[in-house]
Amino acid sequence: MKTRETDIFIIGAGPVGLLCAYLAEISGLKTIIIDKSEGPLEVGRADALNARTLQLLEVANLFQDLYPLGLPCNTSSVWEKGKFISRQSSWWNELQGCFHKHFLMLGQAFVEQLLDKKLTAIDAAVIRKTTIEDIQLTAHGCTSTLTNGDIIKSTYLIGADGSRSFVRNHFKIPFEITRPQIIWAVIDAVFETDFPKVPEIIVFQSETSDVAWIPREGEIDRFYIRMDRKDFDMEDALKRINLAMAPHYVKIKKLVWFSQFSVKESVAEHFLFQDRVILAGDACHIHSVNGGQGLNTGLADAFNLIWKLNMIKNHGTNQNLLRTYENERKPVALSVIESSGELVRSTKYSDDGTHAKDYVKIVEKRAGNITGMGIRYSESGCAGTRVYDLTIHKEKKSMRLYSLLEYTKFTLLCFGDYVPAITVPDFVTILQVRPNETQHEYWTKEDYYKNQIVIVRPDAYIEAVAPIREAESLLKNLVETYVEN
């Protein structure tokens, strides 16, 4: 038996737990992360990163590793009885300040494997084949006992241990699950078909919209098939696919993954327990896979959470900042339940029998959730909204604004020729962006924030906006908010 101490103890090494550990480590916080598995995921589960996640990955310097591996996809179409009915992608065109106007179709396994590799490289590897037995809260944090008898003492504990979370159950946090009688099969495979394959999401209108074709990276594709019964096998699922696609056919050339799942919906009553124990990802919200929001919502939890722990632990911010994690993320989880629930029910219920068309209309209506670009942490104004991604130039190079942001710091974006005479604390970076082409400095032709100063949080949401000549007072307010006297 041995005792170890750390800033954050993370239970669960799925994508959310791994990202929490990675973001914490690059922020100067020490972590210990455990998982019962033997290694990162190899196949299956989530299949897409939305536009907002792609932006956040840029801020965390993970984008370049993942993006080339995936397949961009921004279009949905409806087919019925072998005939094309309609194609939709207009909601992408309406997004302002968004460069990657598409999903990146990429399996969850790629995300897990990359994060696992990066943690191993910085001596923060996951402790595998290990589970938790007990957690006790102390005056200074948490004392956790592993099943092998080891003790972990931590200031904070993150439960990223899935829908059956030990952490959530241990602290008896209510998690009322709704179970609509909707059961799906999912098949990842290399397929043989005479259907005119295109890199878009296809919903087939038959008796219901119970079959969807999802393009994926490499040679594989995915089918979702609503079965509504548990006693089925892969052949039953294939029959349903071929019924929906008739007169076209599909066969499996190489099977990668086959599974079934029933739809479950719930949001935990609390995401925090005594300001020491924190839930993230599926541990605090579960819902239908429709709309591809599960992985993306969990990753956004991590981005929202870790910078706040960094500010509290390393920069002396009041502990109350942690409570904004629940205040900001729980409404998002509830909205995800609402949007994914509306989507999944439309595959079964339709007043006019136009299930597939109804489904695509809901996607358009809920595009803010599904793309992630409509998520905001305020009811009005710029504060709490995502900062727009702009094309920034310097000398002969062009780059995205998001590639210049740092997850470990706030960024003061000064758009204009006025240069504020200010000294910033160590958790703030200044970025001056001129309105016209200049030598040796950043500049942009885009005028979304012309002559304004924009304070951007580490998670790329706006903290505050003001005329650029008010930079001094805006910075003063930021310091007063995040640094205790």
Coordinates of C-alpha atoms in Angstrom, one line a residue:
M1 CA 0.0 0.0 0.0
K2 CA 1.3 3.5 -0.8
T3 CA -0.1 7.0 -0.5
R4 CA 0.2 9.6 -3.2
E5 CA -0.8 13.3 -3.3
T6 CA -2.0 15.3 -6.3
D7 CA -4.0 18.4 -7.2
I8 CA -6.7 16.6 -9.1
F9 CA -7.7 12.9 -8.9
I10 CA -9.6 11.8 -12.0
I11 CA -11.7 8.7 -12.1
G12 CA -12.4 7.5 -15.6
A13 CA -10.1 7.6 -18.7
G14 CA -12.6 8.1 -21.4
P15 CA -12.3 11.1 -23.6
V16 CA -13.6 13.5 -20.9
G17 CA -11.3 12.2 -18.1
L18 CA -8.3 12.2 -20.4
L19 CA -9.0 15.7 -21.6
C20 CA -9.4 16.9 -18.0
A21 CA -6.0 15.4 -17.2
Y22 CA -4.3 16.9 -20.3
L23 CA -5.7 20.4 -19.8
A24 CA -4.8 20.3 -16.1
E25 CA -1.2 19.2 -16.8
I26 CA -0.6 21.9 -19.4
S27 CA -2.0 24.4 -16.9
G28 CA 0.5 23.4 -14.2
L29 CA -1.9 21.2 -12.2
K30 CA -0.8 17.7 -11.2
T31 CA -3.1 14.9 -11.9
I32 CA -3.6 11.2 -11.2
I33 CA -6.1 9.4 -13.5
I34 CA -7.3 5.8 -13.1
D35 CA -9.4 3.5 -15.3
K36 CA -10.6 -0.1 -15.1
S37 CA -9.7 -0.6 -18.8
E38 CA -6.5 -2.1 -20.2
G39 CA -6.0 0.8 -22.7
P40 CA -7.7 3.5 -24.7
L41 CA -10.7 2.7 -26.8
E42 CA -9.9 0.9 -30.1
V43 CA -13.3 0.9 -32.0
G44 CA -16.9 2.1 -31.6
R45 CA -18.8 4.7 -29.6
A46 CA -19.0 8.4 -30.6
D47 CA -18.3 9.2 -34.2
A48 CA -18.1 13.0 -34.8
L49 CA -16.6 16.2 -33.5
N50 CA -18.7 19.3 -34.0
A51 CA -17.6 22.8 -35.1
R52 CA -17.2 24.2 -31.6
T53 CA -15.1 21.2 -30.5
L54 CA -12.8 21.8 -33.4
Q55 CA -12.3 25.4 -32.2
L56 CA -11.6 24.3 -28.7
L57 CA -9.1 21.6 -29.9
E58 CA -7.3 24.4 -31.7
V59 CA -6.9 26.4 -28.4
A60 CA -5.5 23.2 -26.7
N61 CA -3.0 22.5 -29.5
L62 CA -4.8 19.2 -30.3
F63 CA -6.4 20.2 -33.6
Q64 CA -3.4 19.5 -35.9
D65 CA -3.1 16.0 -34.6
L66 CA -6.7 15.0 -35.1
Y67 CA -8.1 17.0 -38.0
P68 CA -6.2 15.2 -40.8
L69 CA -7.5 11.9 -39.6
G70 CA -11.2 12.7 -40.0
L71 CA -13.7 13.3 -42.8
P72 CA -15.4 16.7 -43.0
C73 CA -19.2 16.5 -43.4
N74 CA -21.7 19.3 -43.4
T75 CA -24.7 17.9 -45.3
S76 CA -27.7 15.8 -44.6
S77 CA -30.0 14.3 -47.2
V78 CA -33.3 12.4 -47.2
W79 CA -33.9 9.4 -49.5
E80 CA -37.2 7.5 -50.0
K81 CA -37.7 4.3 -52.0
G82 CA -34.3 4.6 -53.6
K83 CA -34.9 8.2 -54.7
F84 CA -33.3 11.4 -53.6
I85 CA -35.8 13.8 -51.8
S86 CA -33.9 16.7 -50.4
R87 CA -30.5 17.9 -49.2
Q88 CA -29.9 20.4 -46.3
S89 CA -26.8 22.3 -45.1
S90 CA -28.0 25.9 -44.9
W91 CA -27.5 26.2 -41.1
W92 CA -23.8 26.0 -41.6
N93 CA -23.8 29.0 -43.9
E94 CA -25.6 31.1 -41.3
L95 CA -22.8 30.7 -38.7
Q96 CA -20.7 33.8 -38.2
G97 CA -17.1 33.7 -37.0
C98 CA -16.9 30.0 -37.7
F99 CA -14.1 28.7 -40.0
H100 CA -14.8 24.9 -39.8
K101 CA -18.4 24.8 -40.9
H102 CA -18.8 21.1 -40.7
F103 CA -18.6 18.1 -38.5
L104 CA -15.4 16.1 -38.5
M105 CA -16.4 12.4 -38.7
L106 CA -13.8 10.7 -36.5
G107 CA -14.2 7.9 -34.1
Q108 CA -13.8 8.4 -30.4
A109 CA -10.9 6.0 -30.3
F110 CA -8.7 8.5 -32.1
V111 CA -9.4 11.1 -29.4
E112 CA -8.6 8.7 -26.6
Q113 CA -5.5 7.4 -28.2
L114 CA -4.0 10.8 -28.8
L115 CA -4.7 12.1 -25.3
D116 CA -3.4 8.9 -23.8
K117 CA -0.2 9.2 -25.8
K118 CA 0.3 12.8 -24.7
L119 CA -0.3 12.1 -21.0
T120 CA 2.2 9.2 -21.2
A121 CA 4.8 11.5 -22.8
I122 CA 4.6 14.0 -19.9
D123 CA 4.8 11.3 -17.2
A124 CA 1.1 11.6 -16.4
A125 CA 0.0 8.2 -17.8
V126 CA -3.3 6.6 -16.9
I127 CA -3.1 4.0 -14.1
R128 CA -4.9 1.1 -15.8
K129 CA -6.8 -1.9 -14.6
T130 CA -7.5 0.0 -11.4
T131 CA -10.8 0.9 -9.7
I132 CA -12.0 3.0 -6.7
E133 CA -13.3 1.6 -3.5
D134 CA -14.0 4.5 -1.2
I135 CA -13.9 8.4 -1.2
Q136 CA -13.8 10.4 2.0
L137 CA -13.9 14.2 2.1
T138 CA -11.5 16.0 4.4
A139 CA -11.0 19.6 5.5
H140 CA -8.4 20.0 2.7
G141 CA -9.9 17.8 -0.1
C142 CA -10.5 14.2 -0.8
T143 CA -8.9 10.9 0.4
S144 CA -9.6 8.1 -2.0
T145 CA -8.9 4.4 -1.5
L146 CA -8.3 2.2 -4.5
T147 CA -9.2 -1.5 -4.6
N148 CA -5.5 -2.4 -4.4
G149 CA -5.3 -0.5 -1.1
D150 CA -3.4 2.5 -2.4
I151 CA -4.5 5.9 -1.1
I152 CA -4.8 9.1 -3.2
K153 CA -5.0 12.4 -1.5
S154 CA -6.2 15.2 -3.7
T155 CA -7.5 18.8 -3.5
Y156 CA -10.2 18.0 -6.0
L157 CA -11.8 14.8 -7.5
I158 CA -13.4 14.6 -10.9
G159 CA -15.8 11.8 -11.6
A160 CA -15.6 11.2 -15.4
D161 CA -16.6 7.6 -14.9
G162 CA -19.6 7.3 -17.2
S163 CA -23.4 6.9 -16.8
R164 CA -23.0 4.3 -14.0
S165 CA -20.6 6.7 -12.2
F166 CA -19.2 5.3 -8.9
V167 CA -18.6 8.9 -7.8
R168 CA -22.1 10.1 -8.4
N169 CA -23.6 7.0 -6.7
H170 CA -21.1 7.2 -3.8
F171 CA -22.3 10.7 -2.9
K172 CA -25.9 9.9 -3.6
I173 CA -26.4 12.6 -6.2
P174 CA -29.9 12.2 -7.7
F175 CA -29.9 11.1 -11.3
E176 CA -33.4 10.2 -12.4
I177 CA -33.3 8.3 -15.7
T178 CA -36.0 8.4 -18.3
R179 CA -36.1 5.3 -20.6
P180 CA -38.2 5.8 -23.8
Q181 CA -38.7 2.5 -25.4
I182 CA -36.3 3.1 -28.2
I183 CA -33.5 0.6 -28.9
W184 CA -30.9 1.0 -31.7
A185 CA -28.3 -1.1 -33.4
V186 CA -25.1 0.4 -34.6
I187 CA -22.8 -1.1 -37.2
D188 CA -19.3 0.1 -38.1
A189 CA -18.0 -1.7 -41.2
V190 CA -16.5 -1.5 -44.7
F191 CA -19.7 -2.0 -46.8
E192 CA -20.4 -3.2 -50.3
T193 CA -23.4 -1.3 -51.9
D194 CA -24.8 -0.2 -55.2
F195 CA -26.1 3.0 -53.5
P196 CA -24.5 6.2 -54.9
K197 CA -22.3 6.9 -51.8
V198 CA -21.5 10.5 -50.9
P199 CA -19.8 11.9 -47.8
E200 CA -23.0 13.1 -46.1
I201 CA -25.4 12.0 -43.5
I202 CA -28.3 10.2 -45.1
V203 CA -31.7 9.5 -43.4
F204 CA -33.8 6.9 -45.2
Q205 CA -37.6 7.5 -45.2
S206 CA -39.4 4.2 -45.2
E207 CA -42.3 3.4 -42.8
T208 CA -40.3 5.4 -40.3
S209 CA -36.9 7.1 -40.4
D210 CA -35.3 4.2 -38.6
V211 CA -32.1 3.9 -40.6
A212 CA -29.3 6.5 -40.9
W213 CA -26.1 6.2 -42.8
I214 CA -23.1 8.1 -41.2
P215 CA -19.9 8.6 -43.1
R216 CA -16.7 7.9 -41.2
E217 CA -13.0 8.2 -41.5
G218 CA -11.0 5.9 -43.7
E219 CA -12.9 3.1 -45.5
I220 CA -15.5 2.5 -42.8
D221 CA -19.1 3.8 -42.5
R222 CA -21.7 3.6 -39.8
F223 CA -25.3 2.7 -39.8
Y224 CA -27.8 3.4 -37.0
I225 CA -30.8 1.2 -37.1
R226 CA -33.8 1.6 -34.8
M227 CA -34.9 -1.9 -33.7
D228 CA -37.2 -1.2 -30.7
R229 CA -36.5 -4.7 -29.3
K230 CA -33.6 -6.3 -27.6
D231 CA -33.7 -9.8 -29.1
F232 CA -32.0 -9.1 -32.4
D233 CA -28.7 -9.9 -34.1
M234 CA -26.7 -8.3 -36.9
E235 CA -28.6 -10.1 -39.6
D236 CA -31.8 -8.6 -38.3
A237 CA -30.3 -5.1 -38.4
L238 CA -29.0 -5.6 -42.0
K239 CA -32.4 -6.7 -43.1
R240 CA -33.8 -3.5 -41.8
I241 CA -31.1 -1.4 -43.5
N242 CA -31.9 -3.1 -46.9
L243 CA -35.6 -2.6 -46.4
A244 CA -35.1 1.1 -45.9
M245 CA -32.6 1.4 -48.8
A246 CA -34.6 -0.7 -51.4
P247 CA -34.2 -1.1 -54.3
H248 CA -30.5 -0.6 -53.4
Y249 CA -28.6 -3.2 -51.3
V250 CA -25.8 -3.2 -48.7
K251 CA -23.5 -6.0 -47.6
I252 CA -20.7 -6.1 -45.0
K253 CA -17.3 -6.7 -46.4
K254 CA -15.4 -6.2 -43.1
L255 CA -17.1 -5.8 -39.7
V256 CA -15.4 -3.3 -37.3
W257 CA -18.0 -3.0 -34.5
F258 CA -21.6 -4.0 -33.8
S259 CA -23.5 -3.1 -30.7
Q260 CA -27.0 -2.2 -29.5
F261 CA -28.1 0.5 -27.0
S262 CA -31.3 1.7 -25.5
V263 CA -32.0 5.5 -25.2
K264 CA -31.6 6.8 -21.7
E265 CA -32.0 10.5 -20.6
S266 CA -30.9 12.1 -17.4
V267 CA -29.1 15.1 -15.9
A268 CA -27.6 15.0 -12.4
E269 CA -29.2 17.2 -9.8
H270 CA -25.8 18.5 -8.9
F271 CA -22.5 18.6 -10.8
L272 CA -20.6 19.6 -7.6
F273 CA -20.4 18.1 -4.1
Q274 CA -19.1 20.3 -1.4
D275 CA -16.9 22.2 -3.9
R276 CA -14.4 19.3 -3.9
V277 CA -16.1 16.6 -6.0
I278 CA -17.0 17.3 -9.6
L279 CA -18.9 15.4 -12.2
A280 CA -18.2 15.6 -15.9
G281 CA -19.4 14.0 -19.1
D282 CA -21.8 11.0 -19.0
A283 CA -21.4 10.9 -15.2
C284 CA -23.7 14.0 -15.0
H285 CA -25.7 13.9 -18.3
I286 CA -26.8 11.1 -20.6
H287 CA -29.1 11.3 -23.6
S288 CA -29.7 9.9 -27.1
V289 CA -26.9 9.7 -29.6
N290 CA -29.0 11.6 -32.1
G291 CA -27.3 14.9 -33.1
G292 CA -23.9 13.6 -32.0
Q293 CA -23.8 15.7 -28.9
G294 CA -22.6 13.3 -26.2
L295 CA -18.8 13.3 -26.8
N296 CA -18.9 17.0 -27.7
T297 CA -20.8 18.1 -24.6
G298 CA -18.5 16.1 -22.4
L299 CA -15.4 17.6 -23.9
A300 CA -16.9 21.1 -23.5
D301 CA -17.4 20.2 -19.8
A302 CA -13.7 19.7 -19.5
F303 CA -12.8 22.9 -21.2
N304 CA -15.1 24.8 -19.0
L305 CA -13.9 23.2 -15.8
I306 CA -10.2 23.0 -15.8
W307 CA -9.3 26.6 -16.4
K308 CA -11.4 27.5 -13.3
L309 CA -9.5 25.0 -11.2
N310 CA -6.3 26.4 -12.5
M311 CA -7.3 30.0 -11.5
I312 CA -8.3 28.8 -8.0
K313 CA -5.2 26.6 -7.4
N314 CA -2.5 28.6 -9.1
H315 CA -3.7 32.2 -9.2
G316 CA -5.6 32.7 -5.9
T317 CA -9.1 33.1 -7.3
N318 CA -12.0 32.6 -4.9
Q319 CA -13.3 29.1 -4.6
N320 CA -16.7 30.3 -5.6
L321 CA -15.5 30.4 -9.2
L322 CA -15.9 26.6 -9.3
R323 CA -19.7 27.0 -8.8
T324 CA -20.0 28.7 -12.2
Y325 CA -19.1 25.3 -13.7
E326 CA -22.4 23.9 -12.7
N327 CA -24.3 27.2 -13.3
E328 CA -23.0 27.2 -16.9
R329 CA -22.9 23.6 -17.9
K330 CA -26.1 22.2 -16.3
P331 CA -28.4 24.4 -18.6
V332 CA -26.4 23.2 -21.6
A333 CA -26.9 19.6 -20.5
L334 CA -30.6 20.2 -20.2
S335 CA -30.8 21.7 -23.6
V336 CA -28.9 18.8 -25.1
I337 CA -31.4 16.4 -23.5
E338 CA -34.2 18.4 -25.1
S339 CA -32.7 18.6 -28.6
S340 CA -31.5 15.0 -28.8
G341 CA -34.8 13.8 -27.3
E342 CA -36.8 15.6 -29.9
L343 CA -34.6 14.1 -32.6
V344 CA -34.8 10.5 -31.4
R345 CA -38.6 10.7 -30.9
S346 CA -39.1 12.0 -34.4
T347 CA -37.7 8.7 -35.8
K348 CA -40.6 6.9 -34.2
Y349 CA -43.5 9.4 -34.1
S350 CA -44.7 11.6 -36.9
D351 CA -48.2 13.1 -37.4
D352 CA -47.8 13.0 -41.2
G353 CA -45.6 10.0 -41.6
T354 CA -42.7 12.1 -42.8
H355 CA -40.2 11.0 -40.1
A356 CA -37.0 11.7 -42.1
K357 CA -38.1 15.1 -43.2
D358 CA -39.2 15.9 -39.7
Y359 CA -35.8 14.8 -38.4
V360 CA -33.8 17.1 -40.7
K361 CA -36.1 20.1 -39.9
I362 CA -35.3 19.5 -36.2
V363 CA -31.6 19.4 -37.0
E364 CA -32.0 22.8 -38.6
K365 CA -34.0 24.2 -35.7
R366 CA -31.5 22.8 -33.1
A367 CA -28.4 23.7 -35.1
G368 CA -27.0 25.8 -32.3
N369 CA -26.8 22.8 -30.0
I370 CA -25.8 20.3 -32.7
T371 CA -22.9 22.4 -34.1
G372 CA -22.0 23.6 -30.6
M373 CA -21.8 27.2 -32.0
G374 CA -25.0 28.3 -30.3
I375 CA -23.9 27.4 -26.8
R376 CA -23.7 30.6 -24.7
Y377 CA -23.4 31.3 -20.9
S378 CA -25.5 34.5 -20.8
E379 CA -28.9 35.5 -22.0
S380 CA -27.9 38.6 -24.0
G381 CA -24.9 40.6 -25.1
C382 CA -21.4 39.4 -26.1
A383 CA -20.3 38.3 -22.6
G384 CA -20.7 34.5 -22.3
T385 CA -20.7 33.9 -26.1
R386 CA -17.9 32.3 -28.1
V387 CA -15.4 34.7 -29.6
Y388 CA -15.5 34.7 -33.3
D389 CA -12.7 33.0 -35.2
L390 CA -11.1 35.5 -37.6
T391 CA -8.4 35.4 -40.2
I392 CA -5.3 37.1 -38.7
H393 CA -2.3 38.1 -40.8
K394 CA 1.3 38.8 -39.8
E395 CA 3.9 39.5 -42.5
K396 CA 3.3 37.0 -45.2
K397 CA 1.5 34.4 -43.0
S398 CA -2.3 34.0 -42.4
M399 CA -3.7 32.1 -39.4
R400 CA -6.8 31.6 -37.4
L401 CA -7.4 33.7 -34.3
Y402 CA -8.0 30.5 -32.3
S403 CA -4.5 29.3 -33.1
L404 CA -3.2 32.3 -31.2
L405 CA -5.3 31.7 -28.0
E406 CA -3.9 29.9 -25.1
Y407 CA -5.9 27.6 -22.9
T408 CA -3.8 28.4 -19.8
K409 CA -4.5 32.1 -20.0
F410 CA -7.0 34.9 -20.6
T411 CA -6.4 36.8 -23.8
L412 CA -6.8 40.6 -24.1
L413 CA -7.6 41.2 -27.8
C414 CA -7.1 44.8 -28.7
F415 CA -8.6 45.5 -32.1
G416 CA -7.4 48.9 -33.3
D417 CA -4.5 51.2 -33.6
Y418 CA -4.7 52.5 -30.0
V419 CA -2.2 50.6 -27.8
P420 CA -3.3 50.5 -24.2
A421 CA -0.6 51.4 -21.6
I422 CA -1.2 48.5 -19.3
T423 CA 0.7 45.8 -17.5
V424 CA -1.1 42.5 -17.2
P425 CA -0.9 39.8 -14.6
D426 CA 0.7 36.5 -15.5
F427 CA -2.6 34.8 -16.3
V428 CA -3.3 37.3 -19.1
T429 CA -1.8 37.6 -22.6
I430 CA -2.2 40.8 -24.7
L431 CA -2.8 40.4 -28.5
Q432 CA -2.9 43.6 -30.5
V433 CA -4.7 43.3 -33.9
R434 CA -4.4 46.2 -36.2
P435 CA -7.2 47.2 -38.7
N436 CA -4.8 47.6 -41.6
E437 CA -1.8 45.8 -43.0
T438 CA 1.3 46.5 -41.1
Q439 CA 4.8 45.1 -40.9
H440 CA 5.8 42.8 -38.0
E441 CA 2.4 43.0 -36.3
Y442 CA -0.9 41.2 -36.4
W443 CA -3.7 42.7 -38.5
T444 CA -7.1 41.7 -39.9
K445 CA -9.6 42.9 -42.5
E446 CA -12.5 41.6 -40.5
D447 CA -14.3 44.2 -38.4
Y448 CA -16.5 42.2 -36.0
Y449 CA -14.7 43.8 -33.0
K450 CA -13.3 47.0 -34.6
N451 CA -11.9 49.5 -32.1
Q452 CA -12.9 47.2 -29.2
I453 CA -11.1 45.3 -26.5
V454 CA -12.3 41.8 -26.0
I455 CA -11.3 39.8 -22.9
V456 CA -11.4 36.1 -23.9
R457 CA -11.6 33.4 -21.2
P458 CA -9.3 30.4 -21.5
D459 CA -12.1 28.3 -22.9
A460 CA -12.6 30.9 -25.8
Y461 CA -15.8 32.4 -24.5
I462 CA -16.0 36.2 -24.0
E463 CA -15.5 37.6 -20.5
A464 CA -16.2 41.2 -21.4
V465 CA -16.1 43.7 -24.3
A466 CA -15.6 47.5 -24.3
P467 CA -14.3 50.3 -26.5
I468 CA -10.5 49.9 -26.8
R469 CA -9.7 53.1 -24.9
E470 CA -11.4 51.5 -21.8
A471 CA -8.8 48.7 -21.7
E472 CA -7.4 49.9 -18.4
S473 CA -10.7 49.8 -16.5
L474 CA -11.7 46.5 -18.2
L475 CA -8.4 44.9 -17.1
K476 CA -8.9 46.3 -13.6
N477 CA -12.3 44.7 -13.4
L478 CA -10.8 41.4 -14.6
V479 CA -8.1 41.4 -11.9
E480 CA -10.7 42.3 -9.2
T481 CA -12.9 39.4 -10.3
Y482 CA -10.2 36.8 -10.4
V483 CA -7.6 37.8 -7.8
E484 CA -8.4 38.0 -4.1
N485 CA -6.9 40.8 -2.1

